[in-house]
Coordinates of C-alpha atoms in Angstrom, one line a residue:
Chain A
X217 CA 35.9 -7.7 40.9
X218 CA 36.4 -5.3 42.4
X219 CA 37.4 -2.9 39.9
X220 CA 39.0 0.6 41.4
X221 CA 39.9 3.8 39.4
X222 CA 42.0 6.7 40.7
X223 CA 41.4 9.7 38.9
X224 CA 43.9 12.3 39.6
X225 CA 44.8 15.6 38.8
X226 CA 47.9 16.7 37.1
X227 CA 48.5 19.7 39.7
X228 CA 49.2 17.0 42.1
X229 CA 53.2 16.6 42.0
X230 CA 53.6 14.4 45.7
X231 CA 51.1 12.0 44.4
X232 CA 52.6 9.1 43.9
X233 CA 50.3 6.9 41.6
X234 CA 51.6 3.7 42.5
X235 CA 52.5 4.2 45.9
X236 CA 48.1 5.0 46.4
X237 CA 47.2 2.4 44.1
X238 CA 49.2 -0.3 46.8
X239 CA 47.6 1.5 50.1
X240 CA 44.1 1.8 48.2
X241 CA 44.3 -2.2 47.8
X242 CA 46.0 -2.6 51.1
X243 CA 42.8 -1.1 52.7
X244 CA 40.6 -3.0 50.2
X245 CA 42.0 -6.3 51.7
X246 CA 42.0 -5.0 55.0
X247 CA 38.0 -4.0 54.6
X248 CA 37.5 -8.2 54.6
X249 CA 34.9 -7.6 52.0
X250 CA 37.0 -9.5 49.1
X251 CA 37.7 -13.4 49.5
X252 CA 41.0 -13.2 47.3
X253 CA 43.5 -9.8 47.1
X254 CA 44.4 -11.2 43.7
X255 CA 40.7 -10.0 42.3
X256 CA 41.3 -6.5 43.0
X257 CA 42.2 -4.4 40.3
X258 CA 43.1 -1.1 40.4
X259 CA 44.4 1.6 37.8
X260 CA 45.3 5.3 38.0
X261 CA 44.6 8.3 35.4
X262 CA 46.2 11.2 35.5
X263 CA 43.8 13.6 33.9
X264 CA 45.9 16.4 32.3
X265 CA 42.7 18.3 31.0
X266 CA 40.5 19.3 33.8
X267 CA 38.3 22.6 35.1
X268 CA 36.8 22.7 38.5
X269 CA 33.9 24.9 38.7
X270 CA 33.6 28.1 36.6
X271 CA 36.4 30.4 39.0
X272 CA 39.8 31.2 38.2
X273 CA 41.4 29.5 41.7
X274 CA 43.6 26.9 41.1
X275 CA 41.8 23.8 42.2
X276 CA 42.1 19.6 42.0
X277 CA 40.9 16.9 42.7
X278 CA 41.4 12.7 43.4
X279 CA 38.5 10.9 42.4
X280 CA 38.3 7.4 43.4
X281 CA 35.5 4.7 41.6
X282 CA 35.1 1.6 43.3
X283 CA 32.9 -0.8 41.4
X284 CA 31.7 -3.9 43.3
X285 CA 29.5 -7.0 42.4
X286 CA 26.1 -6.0 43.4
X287 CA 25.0 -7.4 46.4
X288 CA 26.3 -5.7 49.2
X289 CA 24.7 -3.7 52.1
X290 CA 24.5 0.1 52.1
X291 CA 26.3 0.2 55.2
X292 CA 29.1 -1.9 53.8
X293 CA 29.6 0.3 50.7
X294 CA 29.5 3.1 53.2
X295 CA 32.5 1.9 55.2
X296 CA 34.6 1.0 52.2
X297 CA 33.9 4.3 51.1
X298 CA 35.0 5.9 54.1
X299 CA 38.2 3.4 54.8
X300 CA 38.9 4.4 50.8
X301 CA 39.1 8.4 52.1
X302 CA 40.7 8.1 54.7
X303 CA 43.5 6.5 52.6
X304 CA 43.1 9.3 49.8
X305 CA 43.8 12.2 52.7
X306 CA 47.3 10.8 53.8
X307 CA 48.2 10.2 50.3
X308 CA 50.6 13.4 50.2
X309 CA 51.4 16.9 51.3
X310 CA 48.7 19.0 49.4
X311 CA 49.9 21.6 47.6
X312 CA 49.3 25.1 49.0
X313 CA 47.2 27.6 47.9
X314 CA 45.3 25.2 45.7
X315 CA 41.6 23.6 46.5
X316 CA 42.0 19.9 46.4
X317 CA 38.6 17.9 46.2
X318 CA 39.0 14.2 47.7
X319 CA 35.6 11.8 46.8
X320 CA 34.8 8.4 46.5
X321 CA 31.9 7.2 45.2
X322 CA 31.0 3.2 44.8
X323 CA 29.0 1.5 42.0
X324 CA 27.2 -1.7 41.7
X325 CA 28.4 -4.3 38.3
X326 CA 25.4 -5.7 37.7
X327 CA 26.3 -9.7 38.5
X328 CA 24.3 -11.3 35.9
X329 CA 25.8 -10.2 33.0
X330 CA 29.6 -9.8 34.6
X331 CA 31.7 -12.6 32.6
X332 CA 35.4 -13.4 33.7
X333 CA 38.3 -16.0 33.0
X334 CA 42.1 -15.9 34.5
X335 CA 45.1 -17.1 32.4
X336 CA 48.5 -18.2 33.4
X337 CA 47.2 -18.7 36.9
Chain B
X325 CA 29.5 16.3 42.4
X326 CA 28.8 16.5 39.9
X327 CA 31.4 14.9 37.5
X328 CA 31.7 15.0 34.2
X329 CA 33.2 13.4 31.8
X330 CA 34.5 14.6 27.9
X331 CA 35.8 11.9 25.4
X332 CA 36.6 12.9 22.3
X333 CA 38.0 11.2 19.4
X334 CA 41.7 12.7 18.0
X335 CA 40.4 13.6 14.6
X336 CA 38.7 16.6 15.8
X337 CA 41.9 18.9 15.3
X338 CA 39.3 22.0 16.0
X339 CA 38.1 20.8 19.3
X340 CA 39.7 22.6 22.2
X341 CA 39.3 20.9 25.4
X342 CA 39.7 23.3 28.1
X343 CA 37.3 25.8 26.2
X344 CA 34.9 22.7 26.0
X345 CA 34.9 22.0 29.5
X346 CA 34.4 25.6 30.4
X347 CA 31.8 26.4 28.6
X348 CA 29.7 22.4 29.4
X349 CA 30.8 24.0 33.4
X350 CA 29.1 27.2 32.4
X351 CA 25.8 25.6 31.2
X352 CA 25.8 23.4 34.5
X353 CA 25.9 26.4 36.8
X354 CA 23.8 28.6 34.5
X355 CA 21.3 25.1 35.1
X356 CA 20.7 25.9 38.7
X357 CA 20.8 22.4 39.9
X358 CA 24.0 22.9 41.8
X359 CA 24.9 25.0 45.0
X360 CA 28.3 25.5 44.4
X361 CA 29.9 26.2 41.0
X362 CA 32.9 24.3 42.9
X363 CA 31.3 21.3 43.4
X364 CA 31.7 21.1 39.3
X365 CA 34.9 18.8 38.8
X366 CA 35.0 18.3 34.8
X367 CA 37.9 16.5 32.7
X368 CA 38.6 15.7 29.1
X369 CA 39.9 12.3 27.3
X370 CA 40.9 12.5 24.1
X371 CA 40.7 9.1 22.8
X372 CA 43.2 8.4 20.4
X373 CA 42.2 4.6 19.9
X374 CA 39.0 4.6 19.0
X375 CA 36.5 2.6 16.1
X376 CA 33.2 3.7 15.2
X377 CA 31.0 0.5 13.6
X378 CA 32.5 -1.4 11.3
X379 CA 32.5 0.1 7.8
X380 CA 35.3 2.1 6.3
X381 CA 34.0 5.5 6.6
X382 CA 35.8 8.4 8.6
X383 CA 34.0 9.2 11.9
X384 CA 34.4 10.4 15.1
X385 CA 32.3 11.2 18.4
X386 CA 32.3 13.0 21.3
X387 CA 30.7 11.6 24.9
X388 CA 29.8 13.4 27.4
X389 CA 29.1 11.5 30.5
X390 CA 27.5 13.6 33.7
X391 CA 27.4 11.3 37.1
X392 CA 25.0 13.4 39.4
X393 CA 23.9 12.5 43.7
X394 CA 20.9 9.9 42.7
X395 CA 17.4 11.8 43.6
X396 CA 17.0 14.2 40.2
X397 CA 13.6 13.6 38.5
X398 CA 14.0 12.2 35.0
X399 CA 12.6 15.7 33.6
X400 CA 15.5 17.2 35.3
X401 CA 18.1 15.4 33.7
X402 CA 16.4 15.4 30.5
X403 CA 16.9 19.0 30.6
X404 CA 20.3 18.6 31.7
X405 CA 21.2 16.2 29.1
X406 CA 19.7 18.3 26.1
X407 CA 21.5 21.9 27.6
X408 CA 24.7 20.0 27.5
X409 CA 23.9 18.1 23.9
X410 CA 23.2 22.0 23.0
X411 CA 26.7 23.0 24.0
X412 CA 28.6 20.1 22.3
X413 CA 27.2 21.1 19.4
X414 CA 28.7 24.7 19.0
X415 CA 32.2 23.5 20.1
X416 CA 33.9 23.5 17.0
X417 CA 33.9 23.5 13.1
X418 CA 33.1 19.7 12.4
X419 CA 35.1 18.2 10.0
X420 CA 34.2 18.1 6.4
X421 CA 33.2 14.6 5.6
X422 CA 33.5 13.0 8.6
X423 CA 30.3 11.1 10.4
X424 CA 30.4 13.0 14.0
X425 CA 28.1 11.2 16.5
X426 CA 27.2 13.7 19.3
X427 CA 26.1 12.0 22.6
X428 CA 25.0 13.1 26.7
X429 CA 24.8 10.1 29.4
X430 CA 23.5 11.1 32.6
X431 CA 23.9 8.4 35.4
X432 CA 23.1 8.8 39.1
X433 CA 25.9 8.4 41.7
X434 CA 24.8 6.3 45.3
X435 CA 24.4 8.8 47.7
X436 CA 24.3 7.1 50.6
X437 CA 28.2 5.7 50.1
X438 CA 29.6 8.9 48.4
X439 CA 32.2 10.5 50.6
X440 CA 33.7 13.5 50.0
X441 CA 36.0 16.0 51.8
X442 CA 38.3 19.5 50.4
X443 CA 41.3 21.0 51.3
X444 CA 42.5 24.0 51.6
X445 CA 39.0 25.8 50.9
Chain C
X942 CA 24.8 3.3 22.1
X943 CA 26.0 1.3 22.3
X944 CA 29.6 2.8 23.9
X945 CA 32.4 0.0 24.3
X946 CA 35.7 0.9 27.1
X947 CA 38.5 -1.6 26.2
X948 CA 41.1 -1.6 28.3
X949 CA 44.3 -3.4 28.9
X950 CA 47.4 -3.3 31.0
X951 CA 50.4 -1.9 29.8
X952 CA 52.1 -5.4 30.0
X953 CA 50.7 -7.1 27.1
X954 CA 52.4 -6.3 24.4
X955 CA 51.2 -8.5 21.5
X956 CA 48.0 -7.3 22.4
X957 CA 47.2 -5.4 19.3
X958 CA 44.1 -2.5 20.3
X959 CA 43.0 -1.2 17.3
X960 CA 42.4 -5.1 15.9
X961 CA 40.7 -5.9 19.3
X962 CA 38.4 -2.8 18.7
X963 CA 37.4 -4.2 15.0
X964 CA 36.9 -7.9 16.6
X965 CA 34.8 -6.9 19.3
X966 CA 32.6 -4.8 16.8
X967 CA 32.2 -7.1 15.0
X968 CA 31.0 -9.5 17.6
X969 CA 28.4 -6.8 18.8
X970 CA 26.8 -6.4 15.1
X971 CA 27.1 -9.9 14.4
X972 CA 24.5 -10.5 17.9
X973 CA 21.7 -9.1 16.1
X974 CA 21.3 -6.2 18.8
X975 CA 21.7 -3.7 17.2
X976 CA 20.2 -2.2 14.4
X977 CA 22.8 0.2 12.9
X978 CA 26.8 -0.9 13.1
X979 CA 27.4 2.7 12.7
X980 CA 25.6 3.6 16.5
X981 CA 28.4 1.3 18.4
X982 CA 31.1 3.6 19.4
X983 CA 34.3 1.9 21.1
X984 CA 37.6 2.9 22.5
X985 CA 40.5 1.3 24.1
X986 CA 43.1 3.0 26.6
X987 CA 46.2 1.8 27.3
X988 CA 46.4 1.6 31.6
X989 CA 50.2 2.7 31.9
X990 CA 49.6 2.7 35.9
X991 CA 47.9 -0.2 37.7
X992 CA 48.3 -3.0 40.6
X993 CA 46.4 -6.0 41.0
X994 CA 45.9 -7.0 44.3
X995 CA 48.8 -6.7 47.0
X996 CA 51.4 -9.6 46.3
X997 CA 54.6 -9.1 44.3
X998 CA 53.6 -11.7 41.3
X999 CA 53.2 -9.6 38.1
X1000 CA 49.5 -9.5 36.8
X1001 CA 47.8 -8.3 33.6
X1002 CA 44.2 -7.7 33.0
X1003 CA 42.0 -6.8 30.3
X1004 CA 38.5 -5.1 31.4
X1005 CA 36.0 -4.2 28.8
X1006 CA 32.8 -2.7 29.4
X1007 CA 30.0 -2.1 27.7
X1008 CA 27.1 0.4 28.3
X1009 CA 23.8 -0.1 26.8
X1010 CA 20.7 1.8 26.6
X1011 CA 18.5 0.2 29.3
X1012 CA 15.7 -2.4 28.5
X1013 CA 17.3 -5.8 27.6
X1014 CA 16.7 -9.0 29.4
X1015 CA 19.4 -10.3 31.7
X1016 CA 19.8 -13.3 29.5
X1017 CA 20.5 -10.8 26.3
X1018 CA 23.0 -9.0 28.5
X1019 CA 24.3 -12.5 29.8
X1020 CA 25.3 -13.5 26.2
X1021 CA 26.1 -10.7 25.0
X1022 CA 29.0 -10.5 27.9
X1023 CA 29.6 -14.1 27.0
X1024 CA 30.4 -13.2 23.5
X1025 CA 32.7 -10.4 24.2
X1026 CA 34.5 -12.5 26.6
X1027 CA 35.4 -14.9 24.0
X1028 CA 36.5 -12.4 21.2
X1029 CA 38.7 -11.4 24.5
X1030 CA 40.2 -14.7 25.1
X1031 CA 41.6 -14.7 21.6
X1032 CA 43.2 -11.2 21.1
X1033 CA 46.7 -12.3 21.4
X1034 CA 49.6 -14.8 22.6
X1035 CA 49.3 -13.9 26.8
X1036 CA 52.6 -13.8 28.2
X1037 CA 54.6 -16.2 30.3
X1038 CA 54.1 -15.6 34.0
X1039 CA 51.7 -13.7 34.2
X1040 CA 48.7 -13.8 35.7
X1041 CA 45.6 -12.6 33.1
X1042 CA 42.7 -11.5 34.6
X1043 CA 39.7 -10.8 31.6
X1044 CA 36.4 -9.3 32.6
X1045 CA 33.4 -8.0 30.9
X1046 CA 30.9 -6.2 32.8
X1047 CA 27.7 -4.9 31.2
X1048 CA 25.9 -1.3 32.5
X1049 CA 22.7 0.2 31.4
X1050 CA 22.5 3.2 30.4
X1051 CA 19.5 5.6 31.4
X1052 CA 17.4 5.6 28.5
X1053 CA 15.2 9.0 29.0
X1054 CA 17.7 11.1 29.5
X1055 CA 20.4 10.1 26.9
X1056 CA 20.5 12.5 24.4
X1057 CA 22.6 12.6 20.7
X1058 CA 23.0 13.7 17.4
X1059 CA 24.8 13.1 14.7
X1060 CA 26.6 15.1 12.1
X1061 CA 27.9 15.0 8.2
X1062 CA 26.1 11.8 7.9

């Protein structure tokens, strides 16, 4: 916990994967939210097979999934989401000429039934 | 919003993704639920490491997951659910022989922390 | 239902997917949950681009999730997770230096609108 997932799509050349996944859990320590950076873990997924709406444009889109340990305040989750967008908008130049959706959305792990171990640590 | 999500196993040769994701787009905006057919951001996983049960037998499935803003009555996404079910169905020639499971999640996305923004538009 | 996500970072290579797949079945039909082995569906993907946390030590993890029609008791969904976490522990020889993080978080799925069918069966 936390988990993150970038989604991106593959009309995206100047988005650098890694380089987001480091700011993304740059700004995920910087929230103060998480008592140790080493619990964040973060992937990305370039999707290669995608369709935007019904029209012919050429679109995309970033789709950042933050999923947290429930528990936490609506206004919190607010604010990471936000902090998370703002890190999503400076991630590159945008390509022109294309519409590039940018969205974060947050989900609760239901704590109960969340199991975990670390090895090697 | 909505997002959707198509997995599908690799031994469906006949199962083309785009036209898949097109037409499950199409049956979204011909649902009237949604404003904007834009809004619809849709991609495709084929999953290539996959094990159904734990007998022998050849099978396959295909998932469709839709993650709508949280407020839809149940009746609505019932409806939503079954139009999409309807549409995986036609997608392709199933394979002789081969136990195809056939499944629609719908899950509700927090509204409150869901940011979004576009570029470009 | 039940639908399994394995996955696991791209820096564990004795971890062998398609066995972990069979092992973690096989955990989930030998619970008594579940009254067909033929309705759990489970898939692994390989996460080629990820970051734990911010330092420089390299990190593994392995996440599974599993989603499960909504209804059962916490404590059912508490050892369930357990059990999972387990099979996990023993998929393979972890590698030197590295920190392992293993997680298994559990998700309902929404019952009344979950919609399949299956096919050639």
């Amino acid at each position: 916990m936390p988990h993150l997932h970038l989604e991106y799509t593959a009309n995206l050349p100047d988005l650098n994967a890694d380089v987001a996944l480091m700011r993304l859990n740059n700004a995920l320590v910087a929230s103060g939210q998480f008592g140790a950076e080493f619990d964040i873990k973060s992937r990305a997924i370039k999707v290669e097979t995608f369709k935007v709406g019904t029209a012919l444009a050429e679109r995309a889109f970033v789709h950042v999934k933050l999923a947290l340990l429930s528990g936490r305040s609506p206004q919190i989750k607010q604010q990471l989401s936000e902090s998370l967008l703002a890190v999503v908008k400076e991630l590159c130049e945008w390509p022109v000429g294309v519409e590039v959706q940018l969205c974060v959305e947050l989900l609760d792990i239901d704590r109960e039934s969340y199991t975990k171990t670390a090895i090697g640590v």
